[in-house]
PDB file of C-alpha atoms and ligand atoms in Angstrom:
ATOM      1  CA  UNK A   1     -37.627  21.941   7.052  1.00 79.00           C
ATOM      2  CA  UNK A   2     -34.795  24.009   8.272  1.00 95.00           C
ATOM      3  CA  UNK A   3     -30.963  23.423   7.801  1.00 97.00           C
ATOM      4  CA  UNK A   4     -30.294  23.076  11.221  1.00 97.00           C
ATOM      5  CA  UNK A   5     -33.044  21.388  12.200  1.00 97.00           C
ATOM      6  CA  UNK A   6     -32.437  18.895   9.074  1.00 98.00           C
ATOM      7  CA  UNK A   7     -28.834  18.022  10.211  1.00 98.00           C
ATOM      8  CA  UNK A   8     -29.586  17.762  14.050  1.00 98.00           C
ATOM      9  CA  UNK A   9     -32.957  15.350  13.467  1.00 98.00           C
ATOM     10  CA  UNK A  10     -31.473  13.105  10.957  1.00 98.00           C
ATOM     11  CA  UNK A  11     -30.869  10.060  12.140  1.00 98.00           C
ATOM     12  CA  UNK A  12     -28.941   6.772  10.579  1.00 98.00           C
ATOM     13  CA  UNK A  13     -32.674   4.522  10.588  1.00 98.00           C
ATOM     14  CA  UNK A  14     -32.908   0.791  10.623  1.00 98.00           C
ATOM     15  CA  UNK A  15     -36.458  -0.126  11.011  1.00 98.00           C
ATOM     16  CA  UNK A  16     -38.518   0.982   8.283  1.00 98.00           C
ATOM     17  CA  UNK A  17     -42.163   1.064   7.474  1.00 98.00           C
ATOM     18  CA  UNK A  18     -43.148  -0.895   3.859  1.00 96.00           C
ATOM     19  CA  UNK A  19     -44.723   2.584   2.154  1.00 98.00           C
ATOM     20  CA  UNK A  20     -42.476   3.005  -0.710  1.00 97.00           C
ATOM     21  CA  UNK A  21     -41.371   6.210  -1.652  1.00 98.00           C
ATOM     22  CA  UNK A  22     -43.573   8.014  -4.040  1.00 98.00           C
ATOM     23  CA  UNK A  23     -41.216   9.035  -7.013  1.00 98.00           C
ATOM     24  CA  UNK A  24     -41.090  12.525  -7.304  1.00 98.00           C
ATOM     25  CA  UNK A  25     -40.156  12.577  -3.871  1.00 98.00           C
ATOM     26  CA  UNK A  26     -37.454  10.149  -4.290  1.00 98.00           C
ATOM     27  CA  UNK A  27     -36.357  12.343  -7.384  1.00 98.00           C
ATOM     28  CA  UNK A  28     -35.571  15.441  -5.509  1.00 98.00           C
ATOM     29  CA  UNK A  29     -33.848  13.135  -2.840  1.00 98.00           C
ATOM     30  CA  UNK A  30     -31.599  12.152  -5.792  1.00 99.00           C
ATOM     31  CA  UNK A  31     -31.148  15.544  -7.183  1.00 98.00           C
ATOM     32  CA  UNK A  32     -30.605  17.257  -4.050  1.00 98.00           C
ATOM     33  CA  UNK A  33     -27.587  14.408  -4.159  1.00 99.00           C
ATOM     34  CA  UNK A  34     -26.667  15.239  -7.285  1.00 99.00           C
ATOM     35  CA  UNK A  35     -25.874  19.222  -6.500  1.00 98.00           C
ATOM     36  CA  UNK A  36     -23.319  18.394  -4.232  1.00 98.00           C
ATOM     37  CA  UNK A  37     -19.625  19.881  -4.333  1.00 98.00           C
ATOM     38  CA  UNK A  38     -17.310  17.770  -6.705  1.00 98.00           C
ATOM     39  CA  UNK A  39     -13.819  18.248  -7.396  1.00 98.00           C
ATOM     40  CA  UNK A  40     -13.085  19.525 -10.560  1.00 98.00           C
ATOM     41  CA  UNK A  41     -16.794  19.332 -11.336  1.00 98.00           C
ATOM     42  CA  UNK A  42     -16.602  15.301 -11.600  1.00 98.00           C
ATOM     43  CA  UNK A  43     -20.030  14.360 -10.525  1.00 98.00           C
ATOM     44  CA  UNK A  44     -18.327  11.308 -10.220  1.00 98.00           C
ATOM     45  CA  UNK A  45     -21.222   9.751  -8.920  1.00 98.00           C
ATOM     46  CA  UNK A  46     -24.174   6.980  -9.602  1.00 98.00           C
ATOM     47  CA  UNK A  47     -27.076   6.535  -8.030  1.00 98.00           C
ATOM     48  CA  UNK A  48     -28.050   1.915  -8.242  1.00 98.00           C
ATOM     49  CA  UNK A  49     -31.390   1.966  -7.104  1.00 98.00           C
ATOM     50  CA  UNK A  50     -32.448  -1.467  -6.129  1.00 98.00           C
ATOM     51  CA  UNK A  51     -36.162  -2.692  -5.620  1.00 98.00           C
ATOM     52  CA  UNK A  52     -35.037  -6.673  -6.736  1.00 96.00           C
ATOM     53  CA  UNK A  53     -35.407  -8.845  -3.504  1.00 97.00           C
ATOM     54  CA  UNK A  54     -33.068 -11.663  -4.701  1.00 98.00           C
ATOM     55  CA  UNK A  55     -30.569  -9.038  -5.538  1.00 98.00           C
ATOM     56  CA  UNK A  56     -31.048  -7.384  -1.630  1.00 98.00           C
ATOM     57  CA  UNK A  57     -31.583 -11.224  -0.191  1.00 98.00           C
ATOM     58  CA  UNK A  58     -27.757 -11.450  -1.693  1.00 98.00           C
ATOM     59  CA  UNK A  59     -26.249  -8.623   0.028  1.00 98.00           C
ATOM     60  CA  UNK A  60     -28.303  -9.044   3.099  1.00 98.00           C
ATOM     61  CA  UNK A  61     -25.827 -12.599   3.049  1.00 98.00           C
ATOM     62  CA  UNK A  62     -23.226 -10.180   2.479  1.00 97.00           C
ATOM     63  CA  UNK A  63     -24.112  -8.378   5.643  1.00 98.00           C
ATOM     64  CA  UNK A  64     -24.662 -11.770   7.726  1.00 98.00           C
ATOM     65  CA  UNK A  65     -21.185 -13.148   7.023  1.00 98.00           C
ATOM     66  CA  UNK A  66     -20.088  -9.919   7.568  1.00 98.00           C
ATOM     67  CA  UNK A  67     -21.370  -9.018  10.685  1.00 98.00           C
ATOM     68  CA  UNK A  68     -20.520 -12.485  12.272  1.00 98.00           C
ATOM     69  CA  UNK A  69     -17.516 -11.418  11.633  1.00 98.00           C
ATOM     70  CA  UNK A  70     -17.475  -7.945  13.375  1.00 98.00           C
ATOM     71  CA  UNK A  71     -18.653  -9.546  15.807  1.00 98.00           C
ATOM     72  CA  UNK A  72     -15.288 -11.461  16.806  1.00 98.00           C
ATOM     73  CA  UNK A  73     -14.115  -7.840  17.190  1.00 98.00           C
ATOM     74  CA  UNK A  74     -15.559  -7.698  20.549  1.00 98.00           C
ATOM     75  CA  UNK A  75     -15.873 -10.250  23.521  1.00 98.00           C
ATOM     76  CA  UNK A  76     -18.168 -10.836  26.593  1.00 98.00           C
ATOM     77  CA  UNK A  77     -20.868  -8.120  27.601  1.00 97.00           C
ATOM     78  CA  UNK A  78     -19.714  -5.869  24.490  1.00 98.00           C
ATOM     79  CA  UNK A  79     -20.118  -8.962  22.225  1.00 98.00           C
ATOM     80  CA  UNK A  80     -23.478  -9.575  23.682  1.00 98.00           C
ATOM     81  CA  UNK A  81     -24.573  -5.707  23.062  1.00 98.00           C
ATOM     82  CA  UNK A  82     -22.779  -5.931  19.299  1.00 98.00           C
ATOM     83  CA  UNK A  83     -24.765  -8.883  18.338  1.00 98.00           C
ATOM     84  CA  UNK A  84     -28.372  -7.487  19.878  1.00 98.00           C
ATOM     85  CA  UNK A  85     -27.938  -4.533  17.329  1.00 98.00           C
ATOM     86  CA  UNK A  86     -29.729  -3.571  14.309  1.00 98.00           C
ATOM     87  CA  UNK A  87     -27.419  -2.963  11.852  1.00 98.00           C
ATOM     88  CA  UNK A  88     -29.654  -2.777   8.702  1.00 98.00           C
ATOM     89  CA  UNK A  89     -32.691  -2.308   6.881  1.00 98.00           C
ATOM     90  CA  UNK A  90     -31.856  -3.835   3.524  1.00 98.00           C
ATOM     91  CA  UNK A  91     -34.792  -6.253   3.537  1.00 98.00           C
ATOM     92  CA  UNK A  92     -37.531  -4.510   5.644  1.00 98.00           C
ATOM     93  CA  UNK A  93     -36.873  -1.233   3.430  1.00 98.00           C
ATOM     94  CA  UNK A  94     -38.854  -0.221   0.324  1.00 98.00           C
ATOM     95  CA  UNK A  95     -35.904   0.550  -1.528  1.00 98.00           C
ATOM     96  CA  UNK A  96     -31.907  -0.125  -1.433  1.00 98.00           C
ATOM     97  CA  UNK A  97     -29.066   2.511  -2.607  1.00 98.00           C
ATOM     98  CA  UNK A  98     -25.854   1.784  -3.977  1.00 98.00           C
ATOM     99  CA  UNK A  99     -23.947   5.307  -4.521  1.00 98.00           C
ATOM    100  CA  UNK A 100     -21.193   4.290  -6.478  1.00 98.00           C
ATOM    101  CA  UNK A 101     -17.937   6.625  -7.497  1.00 98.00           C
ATOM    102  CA  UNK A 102     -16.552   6.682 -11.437  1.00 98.00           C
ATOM    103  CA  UNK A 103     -12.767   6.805 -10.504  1.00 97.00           C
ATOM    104  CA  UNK A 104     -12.145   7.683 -14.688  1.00 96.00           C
ATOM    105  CA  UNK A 105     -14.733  10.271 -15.338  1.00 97.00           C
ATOM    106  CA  UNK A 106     -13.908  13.135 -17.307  1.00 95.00           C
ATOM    107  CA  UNK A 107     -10.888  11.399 -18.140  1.00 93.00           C
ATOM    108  CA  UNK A 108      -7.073  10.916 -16.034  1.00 92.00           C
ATOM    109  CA  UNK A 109      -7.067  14.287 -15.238  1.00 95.00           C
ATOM    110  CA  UNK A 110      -9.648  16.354 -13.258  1.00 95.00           C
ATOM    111  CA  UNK A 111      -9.074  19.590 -12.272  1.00 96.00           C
ATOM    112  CA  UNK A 112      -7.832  19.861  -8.598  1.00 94.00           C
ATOM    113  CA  UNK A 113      -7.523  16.115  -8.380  1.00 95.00           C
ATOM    114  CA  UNK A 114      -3.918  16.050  -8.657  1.00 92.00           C
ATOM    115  CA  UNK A 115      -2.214  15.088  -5.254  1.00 94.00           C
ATOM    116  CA  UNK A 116      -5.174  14.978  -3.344  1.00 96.00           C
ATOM    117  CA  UNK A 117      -6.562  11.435  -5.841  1.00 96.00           C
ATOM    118  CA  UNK A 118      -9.006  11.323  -3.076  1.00 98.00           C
ATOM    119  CA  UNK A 119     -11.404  13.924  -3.618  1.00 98.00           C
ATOM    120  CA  UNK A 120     -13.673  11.753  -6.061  1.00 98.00           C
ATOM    121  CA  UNK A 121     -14.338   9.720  -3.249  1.00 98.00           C
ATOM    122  CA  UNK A 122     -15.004  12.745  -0.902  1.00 98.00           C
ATOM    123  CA  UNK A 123     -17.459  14.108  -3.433  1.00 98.00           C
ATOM    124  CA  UNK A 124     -19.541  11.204  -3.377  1.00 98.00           C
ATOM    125  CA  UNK A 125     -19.578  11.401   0.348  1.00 98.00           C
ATOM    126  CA  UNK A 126     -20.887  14.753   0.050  1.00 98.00           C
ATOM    127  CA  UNK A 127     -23.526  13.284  -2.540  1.00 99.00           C
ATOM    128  CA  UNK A 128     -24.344  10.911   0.314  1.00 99.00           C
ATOM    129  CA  UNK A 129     -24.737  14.047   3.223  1.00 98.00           C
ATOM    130  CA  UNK A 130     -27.043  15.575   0.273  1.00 98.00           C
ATOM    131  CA  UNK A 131     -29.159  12.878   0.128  1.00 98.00           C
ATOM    132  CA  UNK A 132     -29.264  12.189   3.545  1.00 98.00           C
ATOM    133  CA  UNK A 133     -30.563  15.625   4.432  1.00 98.00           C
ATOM    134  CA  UNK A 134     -32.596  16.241   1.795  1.00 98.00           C
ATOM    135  CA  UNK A 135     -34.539  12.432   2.546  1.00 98.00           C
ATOM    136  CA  UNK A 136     -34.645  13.908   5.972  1.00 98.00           C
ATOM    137  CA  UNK A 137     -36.933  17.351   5.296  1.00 98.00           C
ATOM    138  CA  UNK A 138     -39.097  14.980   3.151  1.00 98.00           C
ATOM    139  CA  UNK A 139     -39.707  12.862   6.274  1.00 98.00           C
ATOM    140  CA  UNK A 140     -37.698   9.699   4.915  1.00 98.00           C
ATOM    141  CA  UNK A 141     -35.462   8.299   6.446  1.00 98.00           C
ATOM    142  CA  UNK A 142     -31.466   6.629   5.324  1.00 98.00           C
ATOM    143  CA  UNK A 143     -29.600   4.271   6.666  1.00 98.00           C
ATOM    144  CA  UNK A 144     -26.169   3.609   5.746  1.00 98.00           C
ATOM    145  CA  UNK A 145     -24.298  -0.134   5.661  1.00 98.00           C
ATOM    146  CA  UNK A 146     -20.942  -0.643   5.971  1.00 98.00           C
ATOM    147  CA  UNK A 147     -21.034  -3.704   6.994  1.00 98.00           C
ATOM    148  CA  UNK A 148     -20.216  -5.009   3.718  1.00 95.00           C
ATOM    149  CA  UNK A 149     -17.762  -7.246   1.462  1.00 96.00           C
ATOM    150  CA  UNK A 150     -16.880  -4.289  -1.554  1.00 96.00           C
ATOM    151  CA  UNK A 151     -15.687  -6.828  -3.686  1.00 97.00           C
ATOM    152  CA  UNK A 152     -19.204  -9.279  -3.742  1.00 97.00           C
ATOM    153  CA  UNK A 153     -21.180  -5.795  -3.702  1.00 98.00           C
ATOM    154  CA  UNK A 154     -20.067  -5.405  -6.347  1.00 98.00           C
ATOM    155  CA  UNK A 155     -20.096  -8.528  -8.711  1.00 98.00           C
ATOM    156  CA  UNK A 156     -23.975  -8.822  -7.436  1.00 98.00           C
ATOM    157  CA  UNK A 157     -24.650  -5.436  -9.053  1.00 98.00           C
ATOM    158  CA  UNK A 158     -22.391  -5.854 -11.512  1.00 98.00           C
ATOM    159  CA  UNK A 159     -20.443  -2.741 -11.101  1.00 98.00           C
ATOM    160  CA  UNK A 160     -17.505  -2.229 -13.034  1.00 98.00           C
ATOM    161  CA  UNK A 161     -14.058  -2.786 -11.569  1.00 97.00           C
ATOM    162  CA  UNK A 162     -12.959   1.392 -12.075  1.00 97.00           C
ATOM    163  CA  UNK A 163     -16.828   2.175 -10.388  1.00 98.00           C
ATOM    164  CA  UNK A 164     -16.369   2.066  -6.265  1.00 98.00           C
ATOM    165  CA  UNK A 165     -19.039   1.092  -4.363  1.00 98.00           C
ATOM    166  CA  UNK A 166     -18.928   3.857  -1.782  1.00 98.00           C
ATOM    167  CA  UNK A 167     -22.257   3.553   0.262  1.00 98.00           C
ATOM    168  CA  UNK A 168     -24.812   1.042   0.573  1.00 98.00           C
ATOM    169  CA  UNK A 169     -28.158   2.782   1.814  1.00 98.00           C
ATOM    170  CA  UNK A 170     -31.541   1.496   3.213  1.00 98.00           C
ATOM    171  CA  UNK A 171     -34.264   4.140   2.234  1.00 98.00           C
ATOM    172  CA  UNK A 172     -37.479   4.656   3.392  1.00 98.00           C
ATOM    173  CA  UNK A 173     -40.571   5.657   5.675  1.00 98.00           C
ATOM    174  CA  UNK A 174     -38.707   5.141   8.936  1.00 98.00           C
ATOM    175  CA  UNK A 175     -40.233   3.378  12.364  1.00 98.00           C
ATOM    176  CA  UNK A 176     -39.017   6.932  13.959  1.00 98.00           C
ATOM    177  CA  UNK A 177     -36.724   9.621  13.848  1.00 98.00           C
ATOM    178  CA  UNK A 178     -34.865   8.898  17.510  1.00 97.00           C
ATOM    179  CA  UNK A 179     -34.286  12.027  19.604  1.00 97.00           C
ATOM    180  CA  UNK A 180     -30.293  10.608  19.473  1.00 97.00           C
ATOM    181  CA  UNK A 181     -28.202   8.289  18.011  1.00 98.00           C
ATOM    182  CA  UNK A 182     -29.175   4.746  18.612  1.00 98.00           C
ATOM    183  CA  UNK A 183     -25.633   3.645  19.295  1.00 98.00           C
ATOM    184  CA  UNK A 184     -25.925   6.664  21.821  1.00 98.00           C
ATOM    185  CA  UNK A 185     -28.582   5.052  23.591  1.00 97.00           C
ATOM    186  CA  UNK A 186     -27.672   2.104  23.832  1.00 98.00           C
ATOM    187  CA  UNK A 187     -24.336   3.375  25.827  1.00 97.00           C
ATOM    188  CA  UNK A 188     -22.304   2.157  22.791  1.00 98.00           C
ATOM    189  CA  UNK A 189     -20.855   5.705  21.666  1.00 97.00           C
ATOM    190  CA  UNK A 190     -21.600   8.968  22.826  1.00 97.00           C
ATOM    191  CA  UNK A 191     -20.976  12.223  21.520  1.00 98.00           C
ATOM    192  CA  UNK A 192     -17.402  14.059  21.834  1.00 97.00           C
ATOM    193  CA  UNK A 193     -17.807  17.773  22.922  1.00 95.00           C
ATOM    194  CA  UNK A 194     -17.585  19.960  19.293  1.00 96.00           C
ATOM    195  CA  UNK A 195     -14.979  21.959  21.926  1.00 94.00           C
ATOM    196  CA  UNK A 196     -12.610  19.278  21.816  1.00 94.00           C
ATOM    197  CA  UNK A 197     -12.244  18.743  18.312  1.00 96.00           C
ATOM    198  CA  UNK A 198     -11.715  22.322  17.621  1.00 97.00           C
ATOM    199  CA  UNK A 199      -8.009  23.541  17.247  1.00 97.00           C
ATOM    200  CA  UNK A 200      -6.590  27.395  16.893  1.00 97.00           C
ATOM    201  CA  UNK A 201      -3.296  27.626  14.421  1.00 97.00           C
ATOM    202  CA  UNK A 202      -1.826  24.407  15.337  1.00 97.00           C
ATOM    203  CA  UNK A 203      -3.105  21.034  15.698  1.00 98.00           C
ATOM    204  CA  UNK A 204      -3.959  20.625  19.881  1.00 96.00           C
ATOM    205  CA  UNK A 205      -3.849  24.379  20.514  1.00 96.00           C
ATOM    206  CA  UNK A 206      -7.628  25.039  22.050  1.00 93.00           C
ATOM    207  CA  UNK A 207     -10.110  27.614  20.189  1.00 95.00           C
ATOM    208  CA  UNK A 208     -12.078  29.626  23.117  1.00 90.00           C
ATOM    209  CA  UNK A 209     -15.065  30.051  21.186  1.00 87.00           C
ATOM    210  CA  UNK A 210     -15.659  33.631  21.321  1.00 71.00           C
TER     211      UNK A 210
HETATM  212  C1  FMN B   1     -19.665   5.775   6.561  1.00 83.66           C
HETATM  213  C2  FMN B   1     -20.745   5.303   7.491  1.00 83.66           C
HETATM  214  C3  FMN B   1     -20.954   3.955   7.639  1.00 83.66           C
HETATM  215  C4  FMN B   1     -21.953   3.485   8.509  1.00 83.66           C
HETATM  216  N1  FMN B   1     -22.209   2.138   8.590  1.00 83.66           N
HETATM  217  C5  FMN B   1     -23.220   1.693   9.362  1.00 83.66           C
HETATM  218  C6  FMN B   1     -23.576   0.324   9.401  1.00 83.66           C
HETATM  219  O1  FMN B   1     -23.007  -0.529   8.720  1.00 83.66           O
HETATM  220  N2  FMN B   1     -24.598  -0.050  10.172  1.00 83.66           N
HETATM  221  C7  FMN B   1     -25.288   0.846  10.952  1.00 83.66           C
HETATM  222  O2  FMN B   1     -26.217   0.441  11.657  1.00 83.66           O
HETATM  223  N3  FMN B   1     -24.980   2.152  10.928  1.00 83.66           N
HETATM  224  C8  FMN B   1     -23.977   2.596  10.151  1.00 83.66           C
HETATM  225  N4  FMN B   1     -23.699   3.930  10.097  1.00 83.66           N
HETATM  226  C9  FMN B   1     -24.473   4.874  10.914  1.00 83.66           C
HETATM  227  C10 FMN B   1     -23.724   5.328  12.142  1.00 83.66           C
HETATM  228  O3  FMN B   1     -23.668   4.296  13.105  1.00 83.66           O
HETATM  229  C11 FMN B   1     -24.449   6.548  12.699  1.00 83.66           C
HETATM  230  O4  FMN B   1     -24.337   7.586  11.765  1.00 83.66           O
HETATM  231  C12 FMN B   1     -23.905   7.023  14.030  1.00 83.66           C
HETATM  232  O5  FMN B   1     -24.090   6.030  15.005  1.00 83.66           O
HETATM  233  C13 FMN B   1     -24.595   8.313  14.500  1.00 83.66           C
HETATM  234  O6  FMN B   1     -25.990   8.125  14.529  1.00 83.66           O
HETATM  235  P1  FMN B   1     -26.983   9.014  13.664  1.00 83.66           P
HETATM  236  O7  FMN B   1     -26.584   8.875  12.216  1.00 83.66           O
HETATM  237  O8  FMN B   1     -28.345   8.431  13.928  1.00 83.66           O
HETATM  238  O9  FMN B   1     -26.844  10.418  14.125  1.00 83.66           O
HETATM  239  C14 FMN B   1     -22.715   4.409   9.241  1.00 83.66           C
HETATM  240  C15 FMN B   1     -22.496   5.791   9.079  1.00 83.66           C
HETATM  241  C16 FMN B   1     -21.535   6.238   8.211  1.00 83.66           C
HETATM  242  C17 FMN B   1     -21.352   7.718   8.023  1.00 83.66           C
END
């Protein structure tokens, strides 16, 4: 698959057909993650690949306390729409995700980590955009889920306390690849024009595009 085509089909997925992934597929997937930018060359990344239902029964609690929660966010009609979404795949998937970011690799200095601390966690992110493209020229599909307690993430997978838990991904053969966001069709979120985020030499000065 193309780039382009790659970053404008992918889509966050939350339905998911039981097929697991065959493995070599799921190794490139990985890889491709693994080739991201890193500051300094960190790689401060892991890859917790969990098949365990009890262990993805647990954080699916996770995600129903969770969500409940979110939930109070919002009241009447919006609350309604909030709690009629899908939000997750973690027990309907094949296979869970946790990418996770090593805040002490390569030791308490790391080259261009210096007043940015940051950029550990924005290299994992870039891991994640990897992985999410890559999963979607093989056909599979990611979803992400934020909707998450850090903390009991990560006792149940017993990460250690200077690993982050950075993403929590649903992986699989998806239901479909919508046309557009979900949250776009359901009239939650739409869009902004690329236009308006676009400034020329100073932050709100307009870019013409030509
Ligand atoms: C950091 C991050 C966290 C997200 N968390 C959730 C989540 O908890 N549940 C969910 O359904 N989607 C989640 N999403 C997916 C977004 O809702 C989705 O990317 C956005 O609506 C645009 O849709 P698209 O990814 O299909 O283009 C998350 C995406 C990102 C990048």
């Amino acid at each position: 698959m193309e780039l382009y085509e790659a970053i404008h089909t992918r889509r966050d997925i939350r339905k998911f057909k039981p097929d697991p992934i065959p493995k070599d597929i799921l190794a490139r997937i990985l890889d491709a993650a693994h080739h991201a930018g890193s500051v300094g060359f960190m790689q401060p990344w892991n890859f917790v690949l969990i098949e365990d239902v009890p262990t993805r029964t647990k954080v699916k609690q996770i995600f129903e306390e969770q969500n409940a929660a979110a939930a109070q966010n919002y009241t009447g009609e919006k609350q309604n729409l909030y709690r009629s979404l899908k939000l997750e795949g973690i027990l309907e998937s094949p296979l869970n995700l946790c990418v996770t970011c090593d805040r002490a690799r390569k030791g308490p200095h790391v080259l261009g980590k210096n007043s940015m601390i940051d950029t550990d966690i924005y290299s994992t992110c870039c891991a994640i955009q990897n992985l999410w493209l890559a999963a979607r020229a093989e056909g599979i599909g990611v979803g992400w889920v934020s909707i998450m307690e850090p903390q009991t993430l990560q006792d149940i997978l017993n990460i250690p306390a200077h690993v982050l838990p950075i993403a929590y991904l649903c992986i699989g053969y998806p239901v479909e690849f919508r046309d557009k966001p979900m949250l776009q069709e359901v009239g939650w979120e739409s869009r902004v024009p690329v236009q308006d985020l676009i400034y020329l030499n100073s932050w709100g000065s307009p870019w013409d595009g030509k």
